[in-house]
Coordinates of C-alpha atoms in Angstrom, one line a residue:
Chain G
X1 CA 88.7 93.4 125.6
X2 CA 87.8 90.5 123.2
X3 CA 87.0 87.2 123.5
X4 CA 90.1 86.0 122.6
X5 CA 91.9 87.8 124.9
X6 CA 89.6 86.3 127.4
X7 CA 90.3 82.7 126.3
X8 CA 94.1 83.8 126.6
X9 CA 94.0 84.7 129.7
X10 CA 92.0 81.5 130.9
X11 CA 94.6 79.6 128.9
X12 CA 97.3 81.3 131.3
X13 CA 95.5 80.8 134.8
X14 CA 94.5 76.8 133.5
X15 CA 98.5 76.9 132.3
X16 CA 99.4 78.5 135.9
X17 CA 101.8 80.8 133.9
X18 CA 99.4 84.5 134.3
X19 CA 100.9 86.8 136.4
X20 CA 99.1 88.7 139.2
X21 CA 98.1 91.4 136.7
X22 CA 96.4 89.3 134.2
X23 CA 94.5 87.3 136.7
X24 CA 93.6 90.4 137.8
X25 CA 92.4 91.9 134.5
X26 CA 90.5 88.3 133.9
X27 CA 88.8 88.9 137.4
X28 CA 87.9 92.5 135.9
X29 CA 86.3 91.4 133.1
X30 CA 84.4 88.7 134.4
X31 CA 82.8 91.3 137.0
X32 CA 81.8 92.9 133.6
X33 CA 80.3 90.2 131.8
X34 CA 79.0 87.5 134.0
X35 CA 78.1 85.5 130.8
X36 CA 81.7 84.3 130.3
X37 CA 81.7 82.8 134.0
X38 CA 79.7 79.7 132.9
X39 CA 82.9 78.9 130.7
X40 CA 84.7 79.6 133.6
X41 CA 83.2 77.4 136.0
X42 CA 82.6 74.5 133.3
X43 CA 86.7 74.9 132.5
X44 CA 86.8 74.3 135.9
X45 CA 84.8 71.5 137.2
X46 CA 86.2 69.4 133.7
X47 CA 88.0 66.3 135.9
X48 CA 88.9 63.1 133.9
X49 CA 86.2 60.6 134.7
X50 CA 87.2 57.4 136.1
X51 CA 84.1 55.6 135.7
X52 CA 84.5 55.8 131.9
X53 CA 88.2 53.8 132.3
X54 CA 88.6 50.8 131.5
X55 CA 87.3 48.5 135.0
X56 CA 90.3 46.8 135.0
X57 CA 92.2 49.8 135.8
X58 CA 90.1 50.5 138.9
X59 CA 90.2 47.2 140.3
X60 CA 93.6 47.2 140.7
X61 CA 94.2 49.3 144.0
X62 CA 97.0 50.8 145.3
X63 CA 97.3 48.5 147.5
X64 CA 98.5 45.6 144.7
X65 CA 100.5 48.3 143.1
X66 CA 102.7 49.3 146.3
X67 CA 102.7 45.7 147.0
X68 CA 104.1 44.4 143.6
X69 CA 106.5 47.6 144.1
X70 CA 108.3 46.8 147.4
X71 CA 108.1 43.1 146.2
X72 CA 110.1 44.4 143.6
X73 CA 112.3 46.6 145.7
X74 CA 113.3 43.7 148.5
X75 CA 114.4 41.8 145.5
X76 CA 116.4 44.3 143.6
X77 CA 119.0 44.1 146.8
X78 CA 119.0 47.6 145.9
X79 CA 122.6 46.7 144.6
X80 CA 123.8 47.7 141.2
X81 CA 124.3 45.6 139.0
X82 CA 127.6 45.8 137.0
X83 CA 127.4 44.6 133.3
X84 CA 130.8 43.6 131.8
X85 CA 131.7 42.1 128.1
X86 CA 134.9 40.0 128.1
X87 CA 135.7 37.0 125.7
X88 CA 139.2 36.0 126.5
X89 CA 140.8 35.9 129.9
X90 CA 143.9 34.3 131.4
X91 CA 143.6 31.5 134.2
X92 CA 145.2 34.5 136.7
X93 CA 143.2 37.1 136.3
X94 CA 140.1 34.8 136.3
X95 CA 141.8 34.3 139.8
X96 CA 142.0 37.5 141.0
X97 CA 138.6 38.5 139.5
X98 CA 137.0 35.5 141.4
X99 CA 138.6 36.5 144.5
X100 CA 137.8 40.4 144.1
X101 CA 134.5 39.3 143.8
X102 CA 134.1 36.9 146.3
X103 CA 135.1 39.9 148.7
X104 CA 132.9 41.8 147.8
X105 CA 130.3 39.6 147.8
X106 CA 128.7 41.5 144.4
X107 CA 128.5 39.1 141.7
X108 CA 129.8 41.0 139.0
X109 CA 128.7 40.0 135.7
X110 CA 130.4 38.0 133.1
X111 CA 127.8 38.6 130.3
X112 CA 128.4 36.8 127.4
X113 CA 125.6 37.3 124.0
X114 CA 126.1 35.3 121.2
X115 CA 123.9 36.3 117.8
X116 CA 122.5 33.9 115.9
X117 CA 120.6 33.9 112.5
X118 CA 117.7 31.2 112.7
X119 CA 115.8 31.0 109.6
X120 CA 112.5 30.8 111.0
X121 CA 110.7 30.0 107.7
X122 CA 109.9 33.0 106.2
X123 CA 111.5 36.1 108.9
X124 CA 114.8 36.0 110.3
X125 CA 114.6 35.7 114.0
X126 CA 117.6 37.0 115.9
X127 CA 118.0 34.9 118.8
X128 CA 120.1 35.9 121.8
X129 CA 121.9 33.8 123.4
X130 CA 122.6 34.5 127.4
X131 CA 125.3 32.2 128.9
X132 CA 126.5 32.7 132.6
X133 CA 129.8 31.2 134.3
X134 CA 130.0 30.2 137.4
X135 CA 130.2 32.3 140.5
X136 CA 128.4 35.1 138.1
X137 CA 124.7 36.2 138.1
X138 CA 123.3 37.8 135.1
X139 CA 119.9 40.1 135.3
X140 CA 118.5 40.6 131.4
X141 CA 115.7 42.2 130.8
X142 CA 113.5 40.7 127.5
X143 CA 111.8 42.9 124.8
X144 CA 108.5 42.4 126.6
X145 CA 109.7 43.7 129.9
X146 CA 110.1 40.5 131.0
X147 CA 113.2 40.4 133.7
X148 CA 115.2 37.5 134.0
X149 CA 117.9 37.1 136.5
X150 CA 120.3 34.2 135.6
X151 CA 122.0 32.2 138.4
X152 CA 126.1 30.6 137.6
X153 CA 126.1 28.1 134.3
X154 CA 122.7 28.8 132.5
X155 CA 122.5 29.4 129.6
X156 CA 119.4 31.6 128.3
X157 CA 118.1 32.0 124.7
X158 CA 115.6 34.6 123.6
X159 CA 114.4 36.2 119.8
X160 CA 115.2 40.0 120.0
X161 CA 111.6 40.1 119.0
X162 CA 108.4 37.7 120.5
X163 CA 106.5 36.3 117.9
X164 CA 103.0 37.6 117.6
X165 CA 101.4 34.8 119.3
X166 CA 103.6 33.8 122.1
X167 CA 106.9 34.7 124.2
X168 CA 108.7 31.7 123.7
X169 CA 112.6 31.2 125.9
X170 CA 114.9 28.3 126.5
X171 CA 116.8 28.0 129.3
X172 CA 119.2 25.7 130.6
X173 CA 120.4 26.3 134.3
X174 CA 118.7 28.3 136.8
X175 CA 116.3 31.6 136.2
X176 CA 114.3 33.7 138.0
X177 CA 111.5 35.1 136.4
X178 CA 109.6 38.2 136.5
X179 CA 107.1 38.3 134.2
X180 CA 105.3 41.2 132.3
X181 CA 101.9 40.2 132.0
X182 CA 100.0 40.2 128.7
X183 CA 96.9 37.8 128.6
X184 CA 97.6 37.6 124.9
X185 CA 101.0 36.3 124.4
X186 CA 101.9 33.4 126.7
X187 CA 105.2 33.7 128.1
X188 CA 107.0 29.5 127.6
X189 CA 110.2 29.1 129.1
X190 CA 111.5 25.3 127.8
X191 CA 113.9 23.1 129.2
X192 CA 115.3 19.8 128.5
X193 CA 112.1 18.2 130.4
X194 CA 109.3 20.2 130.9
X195 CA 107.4 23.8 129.6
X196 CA 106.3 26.4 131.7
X197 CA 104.0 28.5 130.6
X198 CA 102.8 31.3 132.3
X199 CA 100.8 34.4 131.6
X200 CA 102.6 37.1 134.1
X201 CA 103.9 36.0 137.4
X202 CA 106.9 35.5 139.6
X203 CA 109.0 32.1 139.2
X204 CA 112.2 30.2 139.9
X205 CA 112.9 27.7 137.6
X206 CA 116.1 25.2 138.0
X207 CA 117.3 22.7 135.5
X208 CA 120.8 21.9 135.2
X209 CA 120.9 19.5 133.1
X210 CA 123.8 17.2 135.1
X211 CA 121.4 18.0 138.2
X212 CA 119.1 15.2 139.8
X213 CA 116.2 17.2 140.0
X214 CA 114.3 19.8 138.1
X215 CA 112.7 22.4 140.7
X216 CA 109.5 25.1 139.2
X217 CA 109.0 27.3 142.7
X218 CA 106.4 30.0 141.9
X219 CA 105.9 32.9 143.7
X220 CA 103.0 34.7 142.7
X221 CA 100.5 34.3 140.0
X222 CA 100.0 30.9 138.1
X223 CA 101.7 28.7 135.6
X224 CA 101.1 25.6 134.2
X225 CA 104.1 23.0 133.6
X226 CA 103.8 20.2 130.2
X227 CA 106.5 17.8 130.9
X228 CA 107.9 17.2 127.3
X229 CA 107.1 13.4 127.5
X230 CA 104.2 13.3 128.6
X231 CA 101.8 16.6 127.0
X232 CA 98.4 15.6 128.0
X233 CA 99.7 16.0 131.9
X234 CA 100.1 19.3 132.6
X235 CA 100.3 20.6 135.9
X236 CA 99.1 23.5 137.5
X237 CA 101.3 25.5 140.2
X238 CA 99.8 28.1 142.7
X239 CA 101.8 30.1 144.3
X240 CA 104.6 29.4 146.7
X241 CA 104.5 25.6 145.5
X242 CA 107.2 23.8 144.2
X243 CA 107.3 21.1 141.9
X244 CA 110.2 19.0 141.7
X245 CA 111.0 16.7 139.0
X246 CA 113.5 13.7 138.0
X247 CA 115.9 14.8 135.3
X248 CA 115.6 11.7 133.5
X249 CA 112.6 10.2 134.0
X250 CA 110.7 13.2 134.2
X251 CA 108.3 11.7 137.0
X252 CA 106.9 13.6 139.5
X253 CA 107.9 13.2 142.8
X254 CA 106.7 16.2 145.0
X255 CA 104.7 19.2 144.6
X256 CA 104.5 20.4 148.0
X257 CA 103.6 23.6 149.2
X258 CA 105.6 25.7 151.4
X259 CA 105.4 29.4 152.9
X260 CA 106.1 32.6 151.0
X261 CA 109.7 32.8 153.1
X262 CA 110.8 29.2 152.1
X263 CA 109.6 29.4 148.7
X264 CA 112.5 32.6 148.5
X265 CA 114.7 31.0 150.8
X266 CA 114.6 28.0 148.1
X267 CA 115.9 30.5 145.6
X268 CA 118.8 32.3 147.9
X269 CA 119.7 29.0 149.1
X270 CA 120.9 27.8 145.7
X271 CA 121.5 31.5 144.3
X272 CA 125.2 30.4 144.5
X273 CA 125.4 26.3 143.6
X274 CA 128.9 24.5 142.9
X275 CA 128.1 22.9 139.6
X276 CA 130.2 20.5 138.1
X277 CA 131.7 20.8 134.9
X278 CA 129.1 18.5 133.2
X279 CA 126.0 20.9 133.2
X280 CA 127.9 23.1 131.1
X281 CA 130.8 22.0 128.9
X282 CA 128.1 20.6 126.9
X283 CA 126.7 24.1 125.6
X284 CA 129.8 26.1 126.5
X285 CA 131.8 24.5 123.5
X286 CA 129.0 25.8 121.0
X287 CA 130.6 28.7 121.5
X288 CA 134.1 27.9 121.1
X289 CA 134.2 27.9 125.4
X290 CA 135.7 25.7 127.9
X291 CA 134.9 27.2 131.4
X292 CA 136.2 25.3 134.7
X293 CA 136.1 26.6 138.2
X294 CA 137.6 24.3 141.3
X295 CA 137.7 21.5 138.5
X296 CA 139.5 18.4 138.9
X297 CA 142.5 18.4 135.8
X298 CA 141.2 15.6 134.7
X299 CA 137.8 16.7 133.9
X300 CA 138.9 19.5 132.3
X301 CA 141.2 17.3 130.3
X302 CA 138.2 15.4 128.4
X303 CA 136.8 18.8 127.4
X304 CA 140.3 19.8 125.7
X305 CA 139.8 16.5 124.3
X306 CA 136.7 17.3 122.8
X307 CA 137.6 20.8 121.8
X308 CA 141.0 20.3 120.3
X309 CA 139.9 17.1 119.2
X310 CA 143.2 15.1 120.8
X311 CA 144.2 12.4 123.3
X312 CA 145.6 13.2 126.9
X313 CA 147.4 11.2 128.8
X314 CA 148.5 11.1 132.3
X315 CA 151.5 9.9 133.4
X316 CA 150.5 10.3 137.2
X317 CA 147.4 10.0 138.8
X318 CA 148.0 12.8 141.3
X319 CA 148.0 14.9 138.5
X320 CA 144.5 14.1 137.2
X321 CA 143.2 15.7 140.8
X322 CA 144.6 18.8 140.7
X323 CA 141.6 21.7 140.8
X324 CA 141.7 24.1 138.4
X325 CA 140.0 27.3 137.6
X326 CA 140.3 29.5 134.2
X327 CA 138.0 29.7 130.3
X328 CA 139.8 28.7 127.3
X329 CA 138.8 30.5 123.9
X330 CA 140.5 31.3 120.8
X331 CA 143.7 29.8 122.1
X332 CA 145.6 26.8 120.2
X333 CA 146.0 23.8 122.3
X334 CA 149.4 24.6 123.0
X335 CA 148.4 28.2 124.4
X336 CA 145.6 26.6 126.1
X337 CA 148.0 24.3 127.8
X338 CA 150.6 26.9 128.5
X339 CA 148.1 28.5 130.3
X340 CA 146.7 26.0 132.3
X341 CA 150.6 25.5 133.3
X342 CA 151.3 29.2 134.8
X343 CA 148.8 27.7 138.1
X344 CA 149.6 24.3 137.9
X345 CA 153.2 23.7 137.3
X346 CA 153.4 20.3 135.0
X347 CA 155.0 19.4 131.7
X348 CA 153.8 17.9 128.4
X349 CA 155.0 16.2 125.1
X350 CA 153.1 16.5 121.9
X351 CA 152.9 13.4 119.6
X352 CA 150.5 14.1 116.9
X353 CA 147.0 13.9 118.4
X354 CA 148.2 11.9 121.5
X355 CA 149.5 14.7 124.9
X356 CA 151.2 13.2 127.7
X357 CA 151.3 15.2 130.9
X358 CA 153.3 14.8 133.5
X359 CA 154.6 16.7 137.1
X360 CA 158.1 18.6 136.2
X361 CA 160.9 16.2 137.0
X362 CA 159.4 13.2 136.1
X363 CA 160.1 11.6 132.7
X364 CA 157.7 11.6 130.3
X365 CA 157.6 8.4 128.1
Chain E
X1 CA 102.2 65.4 154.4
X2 CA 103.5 67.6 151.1
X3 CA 105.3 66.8 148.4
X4 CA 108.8 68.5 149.7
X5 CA 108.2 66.7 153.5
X6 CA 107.7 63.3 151.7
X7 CA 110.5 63.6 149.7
X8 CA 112.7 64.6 153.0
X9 CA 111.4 61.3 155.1
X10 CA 112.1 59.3 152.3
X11 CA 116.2 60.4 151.6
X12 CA 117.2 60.8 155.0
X13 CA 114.4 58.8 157.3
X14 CA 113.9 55.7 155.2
X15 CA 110.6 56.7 155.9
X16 CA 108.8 54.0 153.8
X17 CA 105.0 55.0 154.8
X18 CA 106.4 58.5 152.8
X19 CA 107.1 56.6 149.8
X20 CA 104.2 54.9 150.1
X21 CA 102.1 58.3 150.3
X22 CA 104.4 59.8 147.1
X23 CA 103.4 56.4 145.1
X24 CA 99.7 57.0 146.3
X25 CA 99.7 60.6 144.7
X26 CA 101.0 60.0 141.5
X27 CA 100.2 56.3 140.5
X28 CA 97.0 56.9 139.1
X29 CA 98.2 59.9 136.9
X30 CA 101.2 58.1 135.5
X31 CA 99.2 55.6 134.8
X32 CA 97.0 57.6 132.5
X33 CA 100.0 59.2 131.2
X34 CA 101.2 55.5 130.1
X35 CA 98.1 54.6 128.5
X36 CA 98.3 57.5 126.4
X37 CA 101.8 56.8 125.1
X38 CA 101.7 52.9 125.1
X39 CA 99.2 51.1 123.9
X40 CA 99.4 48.6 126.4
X41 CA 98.3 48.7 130.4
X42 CA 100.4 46.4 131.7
X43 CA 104.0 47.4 130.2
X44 CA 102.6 50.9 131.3
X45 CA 101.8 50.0 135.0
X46 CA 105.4 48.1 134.9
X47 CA 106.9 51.0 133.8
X48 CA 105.5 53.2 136.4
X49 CA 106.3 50.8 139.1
X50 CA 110.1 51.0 138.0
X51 CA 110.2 54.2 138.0
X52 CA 109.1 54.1 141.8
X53 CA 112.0 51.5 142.3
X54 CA 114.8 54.1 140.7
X55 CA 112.7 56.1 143.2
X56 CA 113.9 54.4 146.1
X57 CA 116.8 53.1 145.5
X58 CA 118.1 56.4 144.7
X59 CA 116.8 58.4 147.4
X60 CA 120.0 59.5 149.1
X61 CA 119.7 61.7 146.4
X62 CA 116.8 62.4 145.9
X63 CA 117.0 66.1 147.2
X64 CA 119.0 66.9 143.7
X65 CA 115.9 66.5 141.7
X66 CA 114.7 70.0 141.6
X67 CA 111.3 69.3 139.8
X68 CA 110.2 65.5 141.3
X69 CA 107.1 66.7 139.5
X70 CA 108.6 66.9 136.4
X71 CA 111.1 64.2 136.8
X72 CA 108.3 61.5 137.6
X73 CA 107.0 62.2 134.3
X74 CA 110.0 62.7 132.3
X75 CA 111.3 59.3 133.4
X76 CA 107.7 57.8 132.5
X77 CA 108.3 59.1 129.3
X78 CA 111.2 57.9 128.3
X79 CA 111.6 54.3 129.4
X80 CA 107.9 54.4 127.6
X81 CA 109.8 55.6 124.5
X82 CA 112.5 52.6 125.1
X83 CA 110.1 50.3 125.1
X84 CA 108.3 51.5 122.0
X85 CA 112.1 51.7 120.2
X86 CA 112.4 47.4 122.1
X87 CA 109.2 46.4 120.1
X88 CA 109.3 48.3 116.9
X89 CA 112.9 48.2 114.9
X90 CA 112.0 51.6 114.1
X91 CA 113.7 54.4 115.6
X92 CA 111.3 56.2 118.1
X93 CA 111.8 60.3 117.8
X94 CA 109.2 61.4 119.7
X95 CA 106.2 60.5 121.4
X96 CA 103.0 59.7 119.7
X97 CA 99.9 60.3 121.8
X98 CA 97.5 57.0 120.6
X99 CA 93.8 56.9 121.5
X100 CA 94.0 53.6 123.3
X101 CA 93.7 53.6 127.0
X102 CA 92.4 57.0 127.1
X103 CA 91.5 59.3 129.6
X104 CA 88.0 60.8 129.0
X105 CA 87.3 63.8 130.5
X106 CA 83.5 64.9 132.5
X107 CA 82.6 67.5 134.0
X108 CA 82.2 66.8 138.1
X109 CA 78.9 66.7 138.8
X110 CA 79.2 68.6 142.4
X111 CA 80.0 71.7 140.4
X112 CA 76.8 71.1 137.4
X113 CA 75.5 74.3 136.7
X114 CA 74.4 73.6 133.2
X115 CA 72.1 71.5 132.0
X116 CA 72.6 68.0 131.2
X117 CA 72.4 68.6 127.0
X118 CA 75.2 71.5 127.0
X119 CA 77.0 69.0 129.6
X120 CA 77.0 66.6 127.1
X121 CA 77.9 69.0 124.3
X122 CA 81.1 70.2 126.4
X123 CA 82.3 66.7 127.3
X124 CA 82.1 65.7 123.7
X125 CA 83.8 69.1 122.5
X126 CA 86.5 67.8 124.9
X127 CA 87.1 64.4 124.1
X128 CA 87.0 65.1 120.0
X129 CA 90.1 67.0 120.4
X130 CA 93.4 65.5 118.8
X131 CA 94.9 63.0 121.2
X132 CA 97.7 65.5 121.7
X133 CA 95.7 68.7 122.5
X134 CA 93.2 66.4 125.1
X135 CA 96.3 65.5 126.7
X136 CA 98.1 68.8 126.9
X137 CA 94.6 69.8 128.4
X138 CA 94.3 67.1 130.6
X139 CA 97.9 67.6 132.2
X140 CA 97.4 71.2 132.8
X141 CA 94.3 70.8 133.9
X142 CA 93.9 67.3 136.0
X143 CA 97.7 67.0 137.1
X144 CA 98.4 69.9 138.1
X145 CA 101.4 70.9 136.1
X146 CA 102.1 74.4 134.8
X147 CA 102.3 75.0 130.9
X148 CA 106.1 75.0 131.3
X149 CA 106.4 72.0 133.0
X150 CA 103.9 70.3 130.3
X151 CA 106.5 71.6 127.6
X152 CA 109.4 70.3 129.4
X153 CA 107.6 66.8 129.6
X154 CA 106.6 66.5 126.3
X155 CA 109.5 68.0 124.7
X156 CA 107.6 71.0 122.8
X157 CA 107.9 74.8 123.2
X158 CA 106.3 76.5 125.6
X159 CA 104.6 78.5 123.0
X160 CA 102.8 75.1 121.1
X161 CA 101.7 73.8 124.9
X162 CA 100.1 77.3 125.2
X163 CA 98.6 77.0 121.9
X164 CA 96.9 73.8 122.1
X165 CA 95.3 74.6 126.0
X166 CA 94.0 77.7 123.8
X167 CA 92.8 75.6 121.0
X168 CA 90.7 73.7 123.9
X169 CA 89.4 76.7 125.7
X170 CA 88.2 77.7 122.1
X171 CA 86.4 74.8 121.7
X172 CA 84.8 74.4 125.3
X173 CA 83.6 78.0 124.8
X174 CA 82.0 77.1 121.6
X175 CA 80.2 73.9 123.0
X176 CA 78.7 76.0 125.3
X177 CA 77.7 79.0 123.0
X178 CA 76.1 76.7 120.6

C-alpha cells in the first residue's frame, strides 16, 4: 500500500466516513510502518488555538452570551409576528380588524413602506419610510441588524444602505431599539428635539411630537443624547435611566434612575398609548393618509380640510363629537365622505369648496 | 447530558438549564464559523444568538430536526448569507470563506511528540492552506462533523469535501517529512 492510499484512508477516519474494513487496513499498516504514526498522532492532536483569537472573542463568556440571549428571548413574547401590506381599507373593516385584534390581543401589523429617492449629493440613497397606525406595532429589522420595534403612530425612516461612517435614523413616535453593535459606525436615531447616539445597546426612545414629554429609557449599554438646541450639552445615559425632556423647550427636567423592572415596565406601560390625532396627521398626509381611531368628527374634519383642501361646516355641534375610526387614501372627497357616512349616519351639501354637514332630518342651509 | 437528552428537556420540559447546556456546546464553534464567513464579529455573534432564539421558540418541534448538528450550522449559514446579500446589492451565490476572524489551528501541547521546529513547520503548513480547505479541515476535524455533514453545510459534493481534507493531510505529511 502507498502513501496515498494511506493519506486516503486518514482523510476517511478524520472525515468519519471509513468503514470498519478500512480502519482496519489503516490499523494494519500502521503496525507495519510505525514511521507514518507521527502523522497520525500530529493529525490528531491539531486543535484550533484559542489563544491566537482575537482577545476580544475570549472575554466575552458565555455567560454574556446566554444572558443577551434570554434577554432576547423574554422580549420576543415568543409571539409571531404577522407582517401585512394594505393601502386602502374601508371604515368597517378597519372595525372589525380592530376588534379581531383587540381579541386576540396580537397586534397584527399594518406595515406601511413608502420609497423615496433622496439625492444625497453624489449616490442615490433609498430611504425607507416605516409608518405605524394606531393600535399596530411594527418590528423592522435595519441592514445592520439593527431591530427596531415600532409602537402605534411613529413613523420611522431608514437608507436601505448605512453610510460608511455612520447609521443614521429618524423617528417620530415611539421605538425600541436593539442595537447591533459596531464601534465603527455610530448608530443616531433623530427626533424633533434631541440625537441619540449610541454604539450598540438596548433603548426605548418616545417622542410624539403632540406629546408633553420626550422619554430616552436605556436598558443596557450606553448612549449619549445632543438636544438639537443646545449641541455642546450632551448627556450621557447608563443603563436603566431615563431622561425625560419638554417637547418644546427641550429643558431637562429629570434623569432619574430606576430598576431594570421599571425601566421595562416604562416601555409595556405605554406599548399601547391613545394618541390623539395631532401626532400624526401631520406626517400621515405626506403620504396621501388620513388615519383616525376613536376621533372626535371634528378633528378629523380639519384634516379633510387640509387634504381635500375645502371648508366644513357644521350645522350641529353634536355632530362635531361624534368618534370615529377609519384611514382615508386615494378616495375623492365625496368617497371619503360617503364613507365616513356608512358608521356615522349624517348628511352633506356640496357648494364649491365650502361642505355643510348635518344629522339626517335636519335641514341643511 | 447528550445532545439527544438536551434536545428532549428542552421540547417537552421547558428545561431552560438544557438550553443553556446546548448554547454552551456550540457557541464557540459557530462563532468561528461566522467569523469565517462574515467579516465582522459582532453581526456574527448576533446571528448566532438568533439562531438560538428560533431555537427556543420553536422547540415544540424541535424533535423534527433530524440533524440539530447540521441544522445549527446550516441556519448560521444562511442568515450569514442574508446578511451579506442586506449590505452588498450584489446577489450572494455562495459563501466565500474570507481570512478575517480566522481560526488558527496548533497542535495541543499535551499530545507534543515532535519537536518544537517540525511543530512549527506543521502549524504553518496548516494555516497556509486556502481559506476554504483550513476550514473544511477545521470542521472535520475541531467540530466534529462527518465529511457528509461538512458537504451538506457548505453546499459542495461530498466528493470536493473529501478532496480538500486530502489536500490537508497531503500537506501536514509533507511538513513533517521535510
Amino acid at each position: 500500500m502507498g502513501k496515498s492510499r494511506f493519506i486516503e484512508l486518514m482523510a476517511k477516519r478524520v472525515g468519519k466516513t471509513a468503514t470498519e474494513k478500512e480502519l482496519k487496513e489503516l490499523e494494519i499498516f500502521l503496525d507495519r510502518f510505525p514511521e507514518y504514526k507521527k502523522m497520525q498522532k500530529v493529525t490528531d492532536a491539531l486543535t484550533t488555538d484559542l489563544k491566537q483569537q482575537d482577545p476580544a472573542v475570549k472575554q466575552k463568556d458565555f455567560s454574556e452570551g446566554i444572558e443577551e440571549l434570554w434577554y432576547k428571548i423574554k422580549n420576543s413574547g415568543e409571539g409571531q409576528v404577522v407582517f401585512e401590506k394594505r393601502n386602502v381599507r374601508s371604515l368597517i373593516y378597519w372595525r372589525v380588524a380592530a376588534a379581531i385584534l383587540l381579541m386576540l390581543t396580537i397586534s397584527g401589523i399594518f406595515f406601511y413602506t413608502n420609497r423615496q429617492l433622496a439625492d444625497n449629493q453624489l449616490t442615490k440613497v433609498i430611504i425607507r419610510h416605516v409608518y405605524v397606525p394606531y393600535g399596530k406595532t411594527a418590528g423592522i429589522i435595519l441592514p445592520d441588524g439593527t431591530k427596531v420595534k415600532l409602537n402605534s403612530g411613529s413613523t420611522f425612516s431608514y437608507p436601505e444602505t448605512f453610510s460608511k461612517t455612520t447609521r443614521e435614523v429618524d423617528l417620530e413616535g415611539e421605538g425600541f431599539f436593539e442595537v447591533t453593535k459596531n464601534a465603527k459606525k455610530p448608530f443616531l436615531v433623530h427626533t424633533n428635539t434631541l440625537t441619540v447616539k449610541v454604539l450598540g445597546t438596548v433603548f426605548n426612545v418616545k417622542a410624539y411630537r403632540n406629546d408633553k414629554n420626550i422619554e430616552t429609557t436605556l436598558l443596557t449599554g450606553r448612549v449619549q443624547v445632543e438636544l438639537k438646541d443646545k449641541p455642546e450639552k450632551s448627556i450621557i445615559l447608563l443603563p436603566n435611566e431615563k431622561l425625560i425632556v419638554d417637547n418644546n423647550i427641550s429643558g431637562i427636567l429629570n434623569a432619574s434612575a430606576a430598576n431594570a423592572r421599571e425601566a421595562k415596565i416604562e416601555y409595556q406601560v405605554t406599548a399601547l398609548p391613545r394618541v390623539s390625532a395631532k401626532g400624526i396627521k401631520e406626517t400621515a398626509w405626506l403620504y396621501n393618509r388620513i388615519v383616525f381611531t376613536n376621533q372626535s368628527f371634528e378633528e378629523v374634519a380639519k384634516q379633510i380640510e387640509r387634504k381635500y383642501n375645502v371648508q366644513i361646516t357644521f350645522e350641529e355641534q353634536s355632530l362635531k363629537n361624534e368618534q370615529i375610526s377609519g384611514v382615508l387614501e386615494n378616495e375623492s372627497l365625496e368617497q371619503a365622505l360617503e364613507i365616513i357616512k356608512m358608521t356615522t349616519p349624517f348628511k352633506f351639501r356640496i357648494d364649491g369648496r365650502a361642505i355643510y354637514l348635518a344629522h339626517i332630518g335636519n335641514a341643511i342651509n | 447530558m447528550i445532545t439527544h437528552e438536551l434536545i428532549h428537556q428542552i421540547q417537552f420540559n421547558d428545561d431552560e438549564s438544557a438550553f443553556n447546556e446546548l448554547y454552551k456546546q456550540y457557541v464557540v464553534k459557530l462563532y468561528q464559523f461566522t467569523y469565517s464567513l462574515l467579516d465582522d464579529r459582532e453581526v456574527g455573534e448576533e446571528i448566532v444568538n438568533d439562531v438560538f432564539l428560533k431555537v427556543w421558540i420553536g422547540r415544540k418541534k424541535l424533535d423534527s430536526i433530524r440533524n440539530l448538528h447540521v441544522y445549527l450550522y446550516v441556519a448560521v449559514k444562511n442568515a450569514c448569507l442574508n446578511h451579506l446579500r442586506s449590505i452588498s446589492s450584489k446577489k450572494v451565490r455562495e459563501i466565500k470563506v474570507t481570512e478575517a476572524y480566522y481560526f488558527h489551528l496548533s497542535v495541543d501541547p499535551a499530545q507534543l511528540l515532535i519537536g518544537k521546529e517540525l511543530k512549527k513547520k506543521v502549524v504553518d503548513a496548516v494555516n497556509e492552506l486556502p481559506p476554504r480547505c483550513r476550514l473544511i479541515f477545521k470542521m472535520v476535524k475541531d467540530d466534529d462533523l462527518s465529511c457528509n455533514e461538512v458537504a451538506t453545510i457548505l453546499g459542495l459534493s461530498n466528493k470536493t469535501v473529501f478532496a480538500q481534507l486530502t489536500i490537508a493531510l497531503k500537506k501536514l505529511d509533507h511538513a513533517l517529512r521535510t
